[in-house]
Amino acid sequence: MDISANTVKELTRHTSAYKIPVTNVSRLISLNSCLKGKVLQDFTSDYGNLLSFLNTSFDLMALITLFQFYDPQLRCFAFQDYQLVPTLEEYSYILNIRITDVVPFVWVPKVVRFEKIFEALHLGIKEVERNWKSTCAIRGFYLCFLISKAEESAKKKCWEDFCRLLAIMIYGIVLFPSVENFVSLSAICVFMNKNHVPTLLADTYFAIHSRNGKGGHVGGGIIVWEDWNIISSCGQYSNVPLMGTRDCINYNPTLAYRLLEFAMEGPPEDAEIVELVYFADGKDPMELEKISRTWTRVHKRNQTTLSKKVPIAMGLYMDWVKARVKDLLFPFGKSDPLYEQPLVVMSDTVSVEFYT
């Protein structure tokens, strides 16, 4: 859906045009109807909330409006009194898929090992070789082939094979789309890796970040907080480097602490919000290798190393947010909050017991 740039008032910036492709998942929904009873329970146990993505509707205009508030320097959505930051932990919660200790997806191999493909998908090696295709320089399977194999498995009541095929199709068509009606090798590699959340978050950030200011296509998957550990940095990086299916980018978890209901006394340290990683198409293989090694040394923070879970923002932090918004400029004129703000949000005199 194309949105034309609008001329806006002085001291605001122009809106950007974005195109968000709408994926036709009707054939996958039809397969989904085969999952009942224990088979459905087993699918959810093995693959989390994947099925919910087949029936979830979203407001295109709301997403496009949200993208207008993207802050490319801080990699967050900046509003006049807070910042919105998608996090690994939120994605894990939404997907109901745990972030594992396995190093996330790194790159697509240049040489395809068909024995790995047929082991992962429970297909015969000859069948894999015969139906392995390339389109637009992307290798993988046409969706119609995988659907036919899933239908065969359902008729034979081979439910483990059916569930596996349905899951990989959701990964290839919904979460990690490439060419329409085509499941790419990169999506298959992510599926086999078994640590999908970091890759999905990477693709989301890169899709928005790389098109900020010039519009374009935004693909990939788009809060509830519990007492999990927060991945705050990896190895020598002061924030979190992410490896996507075609790109690398870092994000800044420290900016999410307020929305995760931790007290914010002041602005983050410069090192916590600096751009450390940003490149596409494997153009920096040495850096990519370094990033993959850092994911063996993940650093986490929890309530004992942050602060008490009280959604308080102190004056120094709020001043920093307002200054950032002033520099960034809004695409629309600013207005007063819809609801009266509690005085404690702007107070520098809150008792120390509330946020330490």
C-alpha atoms as one frame of an Amber mdcrd trajectory, in Angstrom:
protein
   0.000   0.000   0.000   1.667   3.240  -1.137   1.312   6.366   0.958   2.298
   9.604  -0.762   4.528  11.987   1.167   2.582  14.906   2.620   3.755  18.464
   3.046   3.707  19.259   6.752   4.106  22.349   8.865   7.389  24.006   9.704
   9.427  22.255  12.401   8.065  18.882  11.347   9.533  16.518   8.823   7.925
  15.043   5.732   6.199  11.718   6.040   7.768   8.764   4.250   6.073   6.364
   1.867   6.110   2.661   2.762   4.779  -0.379   1.006   3.840  -3.311   3.239
   3.137  -6.464   1.231   0.090  -8.434   2.301   0.780 -12.163   2.175  -1.922
 -14.529   0.983  -1.996 -17.350   3.530  -5.371 -18.858   2.564  -3.809 -22.163
   1.492  -1.929 -22.435   4.775  -5.111 -21.686   6.708  -6.757 -24.573   4.853
  -3.958 -26.893   6.008  -4.277 -25.517   9.515  -7.808 -26.951   9.704  -6.262
 -30.451   9.759  -4.752 -29.805  13.186  -7.086 -30.996  15.902  -6.916 -32.427
  19.390  -3.568 -33.875  20.379  -2.033 -33.075  16.990  -2.794 -29.395  17.545
  -1.387 -29.578  21.075   1.793 -31.212  19.786   2.190 -28.541  17.098   1.889
 -25.752  19.671   4.316 -27.524  21.984   6.916 -27.886  19.220   6.431 -24.638
  17.287   4.893 -22.124  19.681   2.306 -19.626  18.458   3.048 -19.934  14.742
  -0.563 -20.700  13.875  -1.731 -17.385  15.308   0.133 -15.580  12.513  -2.196
 -17.151   9.954  -5.258 -15.511  11.479  -3.828 -12.255  12.759  -4.986  -9.094
  11.016  -3.162  -5.791  11.310  -3.908  -2.194  10.455  -1.662  -1.129   7.567
  -2.202   2.569   8.259  -1.333   2.117  11.930   1.961   0.420  11.015   2.843
   3.058   8.443   2.063   5.770  10.985   4.287   4.060  13.549   7.176   3.938
  11.056   7.061   7.735  10.771   8.302   7.949  14.373  11.359   5.778  13.812
  14.599   7.246  15.168  17.392   5.894  12.920  20.185   6.957  15.250  18.787
   5.224  18.338  16.885   2.476  16.477  13.643   2.953  18.322  10.309   4.716
  17.866  10.572   8.104  19.546   7.534   9.816  21.044   7.366  13.045  22.977
   7.580  11.387  26.401   8.877   7.848  25.846  10.631   5.498  23.429   9.288
   2.248  22.011  11.848  -0.508  21.414  10.969  -4.002  20.114  13.036  -6.505
  22.130  14.142 -10.110  21.892  12.158 -10.977  25.001   8.915  -9.526  23.610
   9.315 -11.443  20.372   9.997 -14.588  22.378   6.795 -14.023  24.333   4.674
 -13.303  21.247   5.990 -16.344  19.387   6.031 -18.515  22.513   9.467 -19.672
  21.341  12.361 -19.690  23.779  15.627 -17.903  23.006  18.145 -20.735  23.242
  21.884 -20.835  23.860  22.481 -21.856  20.233  24.302 -19.269  18.100  21.577
 -17.738  15.866  21.453 -18.075  12.098  24.649 -16.662  10.582  24.573 -17.030
   6.799  23.149 -19.046   3.931  25.665 -21.655   2.738  26.907 -21.290  -0.822
  26.872 -25.056  -1.315  23.570 -26.742  -0.479  23.826 -30.011   1.444  20.678
 -31.805   0.381  21.088 -34.454   3.064  20.587 -31.720   5.690  17.482 -30.448
   3.894  15.767 -33.806   3.643  16.660 -34.653   7.246  15.104 -31.388   8.421
  11.929 -31.716   6.348  11.580 -35.524   6.364  11.636 -35.669   2.559  13.454
 -38.115   0.296  16.794 -36.882  -1.046  15.803 -37.495  -4.669  12.582 -35.596
  -4.060  14.532 -32.695  -2.610  16.970 -32.589  -5.523  14.169 -32.828  -8.083
  12.124 -29.997  -6.608  14.935 -27.683  -5.527  14.508 -24.505  -7.567  15.986
 -21.051  -8.017  14.003 -17.882  -8.665  15.246 -14.306  -8.591  18.645 -15.689
  -7.497  16.992 -17.210  -4.417  17.124 -20.953  -3.855  14.442 -23.078  -2.216
  11.073 -24.752  -2.828   7.932 -23.481  -4.479   5.088 -23.345  -1.993   2.857
 -25.586  -4.116   5.343 -28.465  -3.769   5.471 -28.248   0.025   1.679 -27.949
   0.222   1.274 -31.114  -1.851   3.676 -32.975   0.459   1.806 -31.750   3.520
  -1.500 -32.910   2.039   0.013 -36.343   1.364   1.212 -36.543   4.974  -2.255
 -35.601   6.241  -3.911 -38.326   4.158  -1.450 -40.874   5.542  -1.952 -39.432
   9.048   1.805 -38.842   9.297   1.206 -35.912  11.606   4.796 -35.292  12.656
   5.789 -34.801   9.016   2.685 -32.695   8.377   3.411 -30.386  11.315   7.012
 -29.963  10.292   6.059 -29.019   6.728   3.365 -26.597   7.872   5.812 -24.936
  10.269   8.490 -24.455   7.608   5.898 -22.974   5.247   4.869 -20.423   7.881
   8.528 -19.568   8.384   9.125 -19.188   4.665   5.931 -17.347   3.706   5.014
 -15.311   6.792   8.023 -14.774   9.068  10.912 -14.768   6.576   9.344 -14.050
   3.180  11.444 -13.623   0.053   9.725 -14.287  -3.278   5.942 -14.720  -3.318
   4.837 -18.342  -2.905   8.418 -19.476  -2.426  10.155 -20.888   0.671  13.792
 -19.807   0.559  16.916 -21.587   1.717  17.498 -18.832   4.254  14.100 -19.526
   5.899  14.903 -23.247   5.953  18.294 -22.546   7.551  16.658 -20.405  10.248
  14.154 -23.193  10.883  16.942 -25.769  11.245  18.972 -23.482  13.502  16.367
 -23.694  16.327  17.061 -20.183  17.652  14.691 -18.150  15.522  13.865 -15.096
  17.630  17.107 -13.081  17.130  16.918 -13.552  13.356  13.316 -12.375  13.187
  14.076  -9.285  15.268  17.094  -8.551  13.054  14.992  -8.717   9.886  12.374
  -6.426  11.427  14.889  -3.778  12.481  16.803  -3.875   9.221  13.646  -3.676
   7.103  12.542  -0.494   8.861  15.984   1.029   9.330  17.195   0.553   5.758
  14.065   2.218   4.341  13.772   5.058   6.812  13.553   8.439   5.107  13.093
   7.015   1.629  10.200   4.602   2.051   9.970   1.228   0.390   8.966  -2.327
   1.231   8.832  -3.427   4.832   8.517  -7.179   5.234   9.026  -9.718   7.981
   7.167 -10.373  11.186   5.771  -7.442  13.237   3.649  -6.283  25.675   3.677
  -8.331  28.027   6.640  -8.430  30.406   7.490 -11.047  32.974  10.520 -11.556
  35.220  12.838 -12.857  32.526  16.502 -12.019  32.165  17.061  -9.304  29.576
  19.772  -9.849  26.967  21.594  -6.526  27.249  24.828  -7.104  25.286  26.960
  -9.749  23.612  30.688 -10.289  23.987  32.640  -7.051  23.507  29.613  -5.253
  22.036  27.971  -2.773  24.413  24.539  -3.496  22.911  23.107  -6.453  20.959
  24.254  -7.302  17.409  21.625  -9.122  15.354  22.159 -11.335  12.299  19.242
 -11.435   9.876  18.610 -13.533   6.787  20.340 -10.962   4.580  21.783  -8.359
   6.906  23.221  -7.348  10.274  22.205  -4.555  12.626  22.467  -3.853  16.346
  19.705  -2.707  18.670  19.737  -0.973  22.050  17.886  -2.873  24.817  18.670
  -0.202  27.394  16.116   2.079  25.715  13.361  -0.425  26.507  13.824  -0.497
  30.270  11.183   2.129  31.026   8.460   0.359  29.009   9.525  -2.846  30.731
   8.596  -1.044  33.965  12.057  -0.344  35.328  12.829   3.096  36.753  14.827
   5.451  34.508  16.955   7.987  36.377  18.837   9.493  33.457  19.812   9.006
  29.819  21.658   5.846  28.762  25.416   5.732  28.431  26.680   6.666  24.966
  28.276   3.240  24.531  24.896   1.553  25.081  23.236   3.316  22.144  26.038
   3.687  19.612  25.725   2.170  16.125  28.154  -0.758  16.107  26.784  -2.984
  13.354  25.019  -2.206  10.094  25.680  -3.976   6.812  23.837  -6.154   4.309
  24.450  -9.144   2.060  27.443 -10.432   4.020  29.610  -7.520   2.869  31.756
  -7.733   6.000  32.482 -11.448   6.518  35.098 -10.834   9.227  32.659  -8.761
  11.261  29.950 -11.353  10.682  32.231 -14.061  12.041  33.032 -11.903  15.064
  29.337 -11.329  15.731  28.600 -15.045  15.614  31.343 -15.678  18.192  29.962
 -13.008  20.540  26.669 -14.890  20.720  28.516 -17.543  22.728  29.043 -14.838
  25.386  25.608 -13.327  25.981  25.308 -10.889  28.896  21.988 -10.608  30.705
  20.512  -8.258  33.270  17.673  -8.896  35.665  15.853  -7.037  38.395  18.770
  -7.283  40.787  21.109  -5.540  38.334  18.616  -2.971  37.047  16.285  -1.320
  39.551  12.983  -1.856  41.232  10.132  -2.502  38.778   8.433   0.868  39.088
   7.554   2.703  35.826   9.145   5.984  36.920  11.029   8.327  34.608  13.119
  10.966  36.335  13.650  14.510  35.114  17.088  13.957  33.565  15.781  11.090
  31.474  12.683  13.004  30.381  14.773  16.027  29.428  16.956  13.781  27.287
  13.925  12.233  25.538  12.423  15.652  24.818  15.731  16.930  23.449  16.013
  13.893  21.210  12.467  14.408  19.884  13.239  18.081  19.232  16.297  17.114
  17.177  14.493  14.304  15.371  11.333  16.312  14.583   7.920  14.713  14.455
   6.188  14.012  11.150   3.048  15.501  12.707   2.454  18.430  15.010   2.911
  17.660  18.693  -0.053  17.757  21.036  -0.690  17.443  24.738  -1.026  13.901
  26.141  -4.511  12.427  26.044  -4.409  11.773  29.781  -3.059  13.819  32.637
   0.442  12.615  33.484   1.263  11.665  37.084   3.548  14.193  38.769   5.966
  11.443  39.776   6.995  10.989  36.126   8.661  14.393  36.021   9.745  14.518
  39.643  13.365  14.538  40.813  12.293  14.197  44.405  10.935  10.638  44.374
  12.082   8.709  47.412  15.090   6.565  46.572  13.293   3.468  47.879  10.998
   3.492  44.848  13.647   3.031  42.214  16.645   1.338  43.853
